Amino acid sequence: MQSLKILVLGTAIGLVTVLPASASSSAWYNSEGGKVRLVTSGKPDQAGRIQGVLDIALKPGWKTYWRDPGDAGVPPQLDISASTNIANAALSFPAPQRHDDGYGKWAGYNYPVSLPVTFTLATPNQPAVIDADIFLGICETICIPVQTRLTVDPTSDPDNADDAALVKASFTALPAQARPDFGINVLPGDHETLVVEASFPGDPEAADFFVAGERDYMFGAPSRSEKDGKLIFTVPILDRPSTTPTDGGLHYTLTSSAGAVEGLLPFP
């Protein structure tokens, strides 16, 4: 996708404050390729967490990206630093699909998608207002970076059944945690390749492996092979940090005809 043209439209990337709707969700922000909003479940749980979604309603023929968008995409980003009593916002991602649009291979969604978000209150049992600066790419043959501010007062309509149902369905649709019979095992590789052995139910032809380039890692599209009856994914490491991180790991998603799982793998 290196040749993909980036169209910067003032109306699309200008920082726009959207006033709250009369629900536990923001108003929609409209762009050429679709519209976005924030929806919450309204009430925090006992740990001071509010579940929500970044709701992306794409127009037909448009797309947006997974947490790793490929070599020229724009991953969804959410900054809550302007919020009141919100300490953290963690985005989660449903299983992506792999696409090749002639410009390059990328992971993401070419249909409307809701990305779950977990907001954590700085001080539980105190009022909170979410002011979230959103940045994401919505692309056709032209990619339009969408930047706006979405505002939600979660208490404005905390019993909104439609909002609660959308949030619940989006979290339910997330990949399950990897397990021994559905997950990956990292095999010996080298400085330039990540090699994993995949275990999964269902048709091997339908299986795919996605790994997020984070902490200065960059990965190419995986190649597939078979060894001792197991499906092997070999992923080129296109770039890496000068020093291998020692904390955390890389997010991955493994999909099959029977569903999807996710987990962390050690830094290669």
Coordinates of C-alpha atoms in Angstrom, one line a residue:
M1 CA 0.0 0.0 0.0
Q2 CA 3.0 2.3 -0.3
S3 CA 1.5 3.9 -3.4
L4 CA -1.9 4.5 -1.6
K5 CA -2.7 8.2 -1.9
I6 CA -3.5 10.0 1.4
L7 CA -6.2 12.6 1.0
V8 CA -6.1 15.2 3.7
L9 CA -9.4 16.9 3.9
G10 CA -9.9 19.8 6.3
T11 CA -13.4 18.5 7.2
A12 CA -12.0 15.0 7.8
I13 CA -8.9 15.7 9.9
G14 CA -9.8 19.0 11.5
L15 CA -10.3 18.6 15.3
V16 CA -14.0 18.8 15.7
T17 CA -15.8 18.6 19.0
V18 CA -19.1 16.7 18.8
L19 CA -21.6 17.5 21.5
P20 CA -23.0 14.5 23.5
A21 CA -26.2 12.9 22.3
S22 CA -29.1 12.3 24.6
A23 CA -27.9 8.8 25.4
S24 CA -24.9 7.1 26.9
S25 CA -23.3 7.6 23.5
S26 CA -21.8 10.5 21.5
A27 CA -23.3 12.0 18.4
W28 CA -22.1 10.5 15.1
Y29 CA -19.2 12.2 13.3
N30 CA -19.6 11.9 9.6
S31 CA -16.7 11.5 7.0
E32 CA -16.7 10.7 3.4
G33 CA -16.4 6.9 3.9
G34 CA -18.6 6.5 6.9
K35 CA -19.3 7.7 10.4
V36 CA -18.0 7.1 13.9
R37 CA -19.3 7.5 17.4
L38 CA -18.6 6.3 21.0
V39 CA -21.1 4.2 22.8
T40 CA -21.0 3.2 26.5
S41 CA -22.9 0.8 28.7
G42 CA -23.5 3.8 31.0
K43 CA -22.8 2.5 34.5
P44 CA -19.3 1.5 35.8
D45 CA -18.8 -1.8 37.4
Q46 CA -17.5 -2.2 41.0
A47 CA -13.9 -1.8 39.9
G48 CA -14.7 1.5 38.2
R49 CA -14.7 0.3 34.6
I50 CA -17.1 1.4 31.9
Q51 CA -17.5 -0.8 28.8
G52 CA -18.0 0.9 25.5
V53 CA -17.3 0.7 21.8
L54 CA -15.8 2.8 19.0
D55 CA -18.6 2.3 16.5
I56 CA -17.5 2.6 12.9
A57 CA -20.2 2.5 10.3
L58 CA -18.4 2.1 7.0
K59 CA -20.0 2.9 3.6
P60 CA -20.0 0.0 1.0
G61 CA -16.5 -0.3 -0.6
W62 CA -14.7 1.4 2.3
K63 CA -12.4 -0.2 4.9
T64 CA -10.7 0.4 8.2
Y65 CA -7.8 -1.3 10.0
W66 CA -6.9 -3.7 12.7
R67 CA -4.4 -2.9 15.5
D68 CA -1.6 -3.5 12.9
P69 CA -2.7 -2.0 9.6
G70 CA 0.2 -3.1 7.3
D71 CA 2.8 -0.9 5.9
A72 CA 0.8 2.1 5.0
G73 CA -2.5 2.0 6.9
V74 CA -3.7 4.0 9.9
P75 CA -4.5 2.0 13.1
P76 CA -7.4 3.2 15.3
Q77 CA -6.2 5.4 18.1
L78 CA -8.0 6.9 21.1
D79 CA -6.7 9.6 23.5
I80 CA -8.7 10.3 26.6
S81 CA -6.3 12.8 28.2
A82 CA -8.9 15.6 28.0
S83 CA -11.5 13.5 29.9
T84 CA -12.7 14.1 33.4
N85 CA -12.0 11.2 35.9
I86 CA -11.0 8.8 33.2
A87 CA -7.6 7.2 33.8
N88 CA -7.3 4.8 30.9
A89 CA -9.0 3.5 27.8
A90 CA -8.0 0.1 26.4
L91 CA -9.1 -0.7 22.8
S92 CA -9.8 -4.3 21.9
F93 CA -10.2 -5.7 18.4
P94 CA -12.4 -8.4 16.8
A95 CA -10.7 -10.9 14.6
P96 CA -9.6 -9.2 11.4
Q97 CA -9.5 -10.4 7.8
R98 CA -6.6 -10.4 5.5
H99 CA -7.0 -8.3 2.4
D100 CA -5.0 -7.6 -0.8
D101 CA -6.4 -4.6 -2.7
G102 CA -3.6 -4.4 -5.3
Y103 CA -1.7 -1.7 -3.3
G104 CA -0.6 -4.2 -0.6
K105 CA -1.8 -6.7 2.0
W106 CA -3.4 -5.5 5.1
A107 CA -5.4 -6.7 8.1
G108 CA -8.7 -5.1 9.0
Y109 CA -12.4 -4.8 8.2
N110 CA -14.3 -3.9 5.0
Y111 CA -17.7 -3.9 6.8
P112 CA -19.1 -1.9 9.7
V113 CA -17.3 -2.8 12.9
S114 CA -17.5 -1.9 16.6
L115 CA -14.2 -1.9 18.5
P116 CA -14.7 -2.6 22.3
V117 CA -13.2 0.0 24.7
T118 CA -12.7 -0.4 28.4
F119 CA -12.6 2.9 30.2
T120 CA -11.2 3.0 33.8
L121 CA -12.3 5.7 36.2
A122 CA -9.5 7.5 38.0
T123 CA -11.7 7.7 41.1
P124 CA -14.6 5.2 41.3
N125 CA -18.0 6.5 42.4
Q126 CA -17.2 10.0 41.1
P127 CA -18.7 11.6 38.0
A128 CA -16.8 11.1 34.7
V129 CA -17.0 12.6 31.3
I130 CA -15.3 11.0 28.3
D131 CA -13.6 13.4 25.9
A132 CA -11.9 11.2 23.5
D133 CA -9.7 12.3 20.6
I134 CA -10.2 9.7 17.8
F135 CA -7.8 9.1 15.0
L136 CA -8.3 6.3 12.4
G137 CA -8.1 5.6 8.7
I138 CA -11.2 5.1 6.6
C139 CA -10.1 4.2 3.1
E140 CA -11.4 3.3 -0.4
T141 CA -8.8 3.8 -3.1
I142 CA -8.0 7.0 -1.2
C143 CA -7.3 6.9 2.5
I144 CA -8.9 9.6 4.6
P145 CA -7.4 10.0 8.1
V146 CA -10.4 10.8 10.4
Q147 CA -9.7 12.9 13.4
T148 CA -12.3 14.2 15.8
R149 CA -13.3 14.6 19.5
L150 CA -16.2 12.5 20.7
T151 CA -17.8 13.4 24.0
V152 CA -19.9 11.2 26.3
D153 CA -21.5 11.7 29.7
P154 CA -22.0 8.0 30.7
T155 CA -24.7 9.1 33.2
S156 CA -26.9 10.9 30.7
D157 CA -28.9 7.8 29.8
P158 CA -27.3 4.9 31.8
D159 CA -30.2 2.5 31.2
N160 CA -30.3 2.9 27.4
A161 CA -31.1 -0.7 26.3
D162 CA -29.8 -0.3 22.7
D163 CA -26.5 1.1 23.8
A164 CA -26.1 -1.7 26.4
A165 CA -27.0 -4.4 23.8
L166 CA -24.4 -3.1 21.3
V167 CA -21.7 -3.0 23.9
K168 CA -22.5 -6.5 25.1
A169 CA -22.5 -8.0 21.6
S170 CA -19.2 -6.3 20.7
F171 CA -17.4 -7.7 23.7
T172 CA -19.0 -11.1 23.2
A173 CA -17.7 -11.2 19.6
L174 CA -14.0 -10.7 20.7
P175 CA -11.6 -13.6 20.1
A176 CA -11.4 -16.0 23.1
Q177 CA -8.2 -16.5 25.0
A178 CA -5.7 -18.9 23.3
R179 CA -5.6 -22.4 24.7
P180 CA -3.5 -25.5 24.1
D181 CA -5.8 -26.9 21.4
F182 CA -6.4 -23.5 19.8
G183 CA -3.3 -21.2 19.8
I184 CA 0.3 -21.0 18.7
N185 CA 3.6 -22.4 19.7
V186 CA 6.7 -20.3 18.9
L187 CA 9.3 -22.3 17.0
P188 CA 13.0 -21.4 16.7
G189 CA 13.5 -18.7 14.1
D190 CA 16.2 -16.2 13.4
H191 CA 16.7 -12.4 13.6
E192 CA 14.6 -11.9 10.5
T193 CA 11.8 -14.3 10.9
L194 CA 9.1 -15.3 13.4
V195 CA 8.0 -18.9 13.1
V196 CA 4.9 -20.3 14.9
E197 CA 3.2 -23.6 14.8
A198 CA -0.6 -23.3 14.9
S199 CA -3.2 -25.6 16.6
F200 CA -6.8 -25.0 15.8
P201 CA -10.1 -26.7 15.0
G202 CA -11.6 -26.7 11.6
D203 CA -10.3 -26.5 8.0
P204 CA -6.6 -25.7 7.7
E205 CA -7.3 -23.7 4.5
A206 CA -9.4 -21.2 6.6
A207 CA -6.8 -20.6 9.3
D208 CA -4.8 -17.4 9.4
F209 CA -2.3 -15.8 11.8
F210 CA -2.1 -12.1 12.6
V211 CA 0.7 -10.5 14.7
A212 CA 0.8 -6.9 15.6
G213 CA 3.9 -4.9 15.0
E214 CA 4.3 -3.0 18.3
R215 CA 7.3 -1.6 20.2
D216 CA 9.1 -0.8 17.0
Y217 CA 8.5 -4.2 15.4
M218 CA 7.2 -4.4 11.8
F219 CA 6.1 -7.6 10.2
G220 CA 5.3 -8.7 6.7
A221 CA 2.5 -11.1 5.6
P222 CA 3.0 -14.7 6.8
S223 CA 3.8 -17.6 4.5
R224 CA 2.2 -21.0 5.2
S225 CA 3.8 -24.5 5.2
E226 CA 3.2 -27.9 6.8
K227 CA 5.5 -29.8 9.1
D228 CA 4.6 -33.2 10.8
G229 CA 0.9 -32.5 10.1
K230 CA 1.0 -29.1 11.7
L231 CA 0.4 -25.7 10.0
I232 CA 3.4 -23.4 10.2
F233 CA 3.3 -19.6 9.7
T234 CA 6.6 -17.9 8.9
V235 CA 6.4 -14.1 9.3
P236 CA 9.2 -11.8 8.0
I237 CA 10.5 -9.3 10.5
L238 CA 10.9 -6.2 8.5
D239 CA 12.1 -4.0 11.3
R240 CA 12.8 -4.4 15.0
P241 CA 14.0 -2.4 18.0
S242 CA 17.7 -2.1 18.6
T243 CA 17.2 -3.8 22.0
T244 CA 14.6 -6.6 22.4
P245 CA 12.0 -5.6 25.0
T246 CA 11.9 -7.8 28.2
D247 CA 8.4 -6.9 29.4
G248 CA 5.1 -7.9 27.8
G249 CA 4.8 -9.4 24.4
L250 CA 3.2 -9.0 20.9
H251 CA -0.5 -9.3 20.4
Y252 CA -1.6 -12.0 18.0
T253 CA -4.9 -13.4 16.7
L254 CA -5.3 -16.8 15.2
T255 CA -8.5 -17.4 13.2
S256 CA -10.1 -20.6 11.9
S257 CA -13.4 -21.8 10.5
A258 CA -14.4 -22.5 14.1
G259 CA -13.7 -19.0 15.4
A260 CA -10.7 -17.0 16.7
V261 CA -8.4 -16.7 19.7
E262 CA -5.9 -14.1 20.8
G263 CA -2.9 -13.9 23.1
L264 CA 0.6 -12.5 23.6
L265 CA 3.8 -14.1 22.2
P266 CA 7.3 -13.4 23.4
F267 CA 9.3 -10.7 21.5
P268 CA 11.4 -12.5 18.8

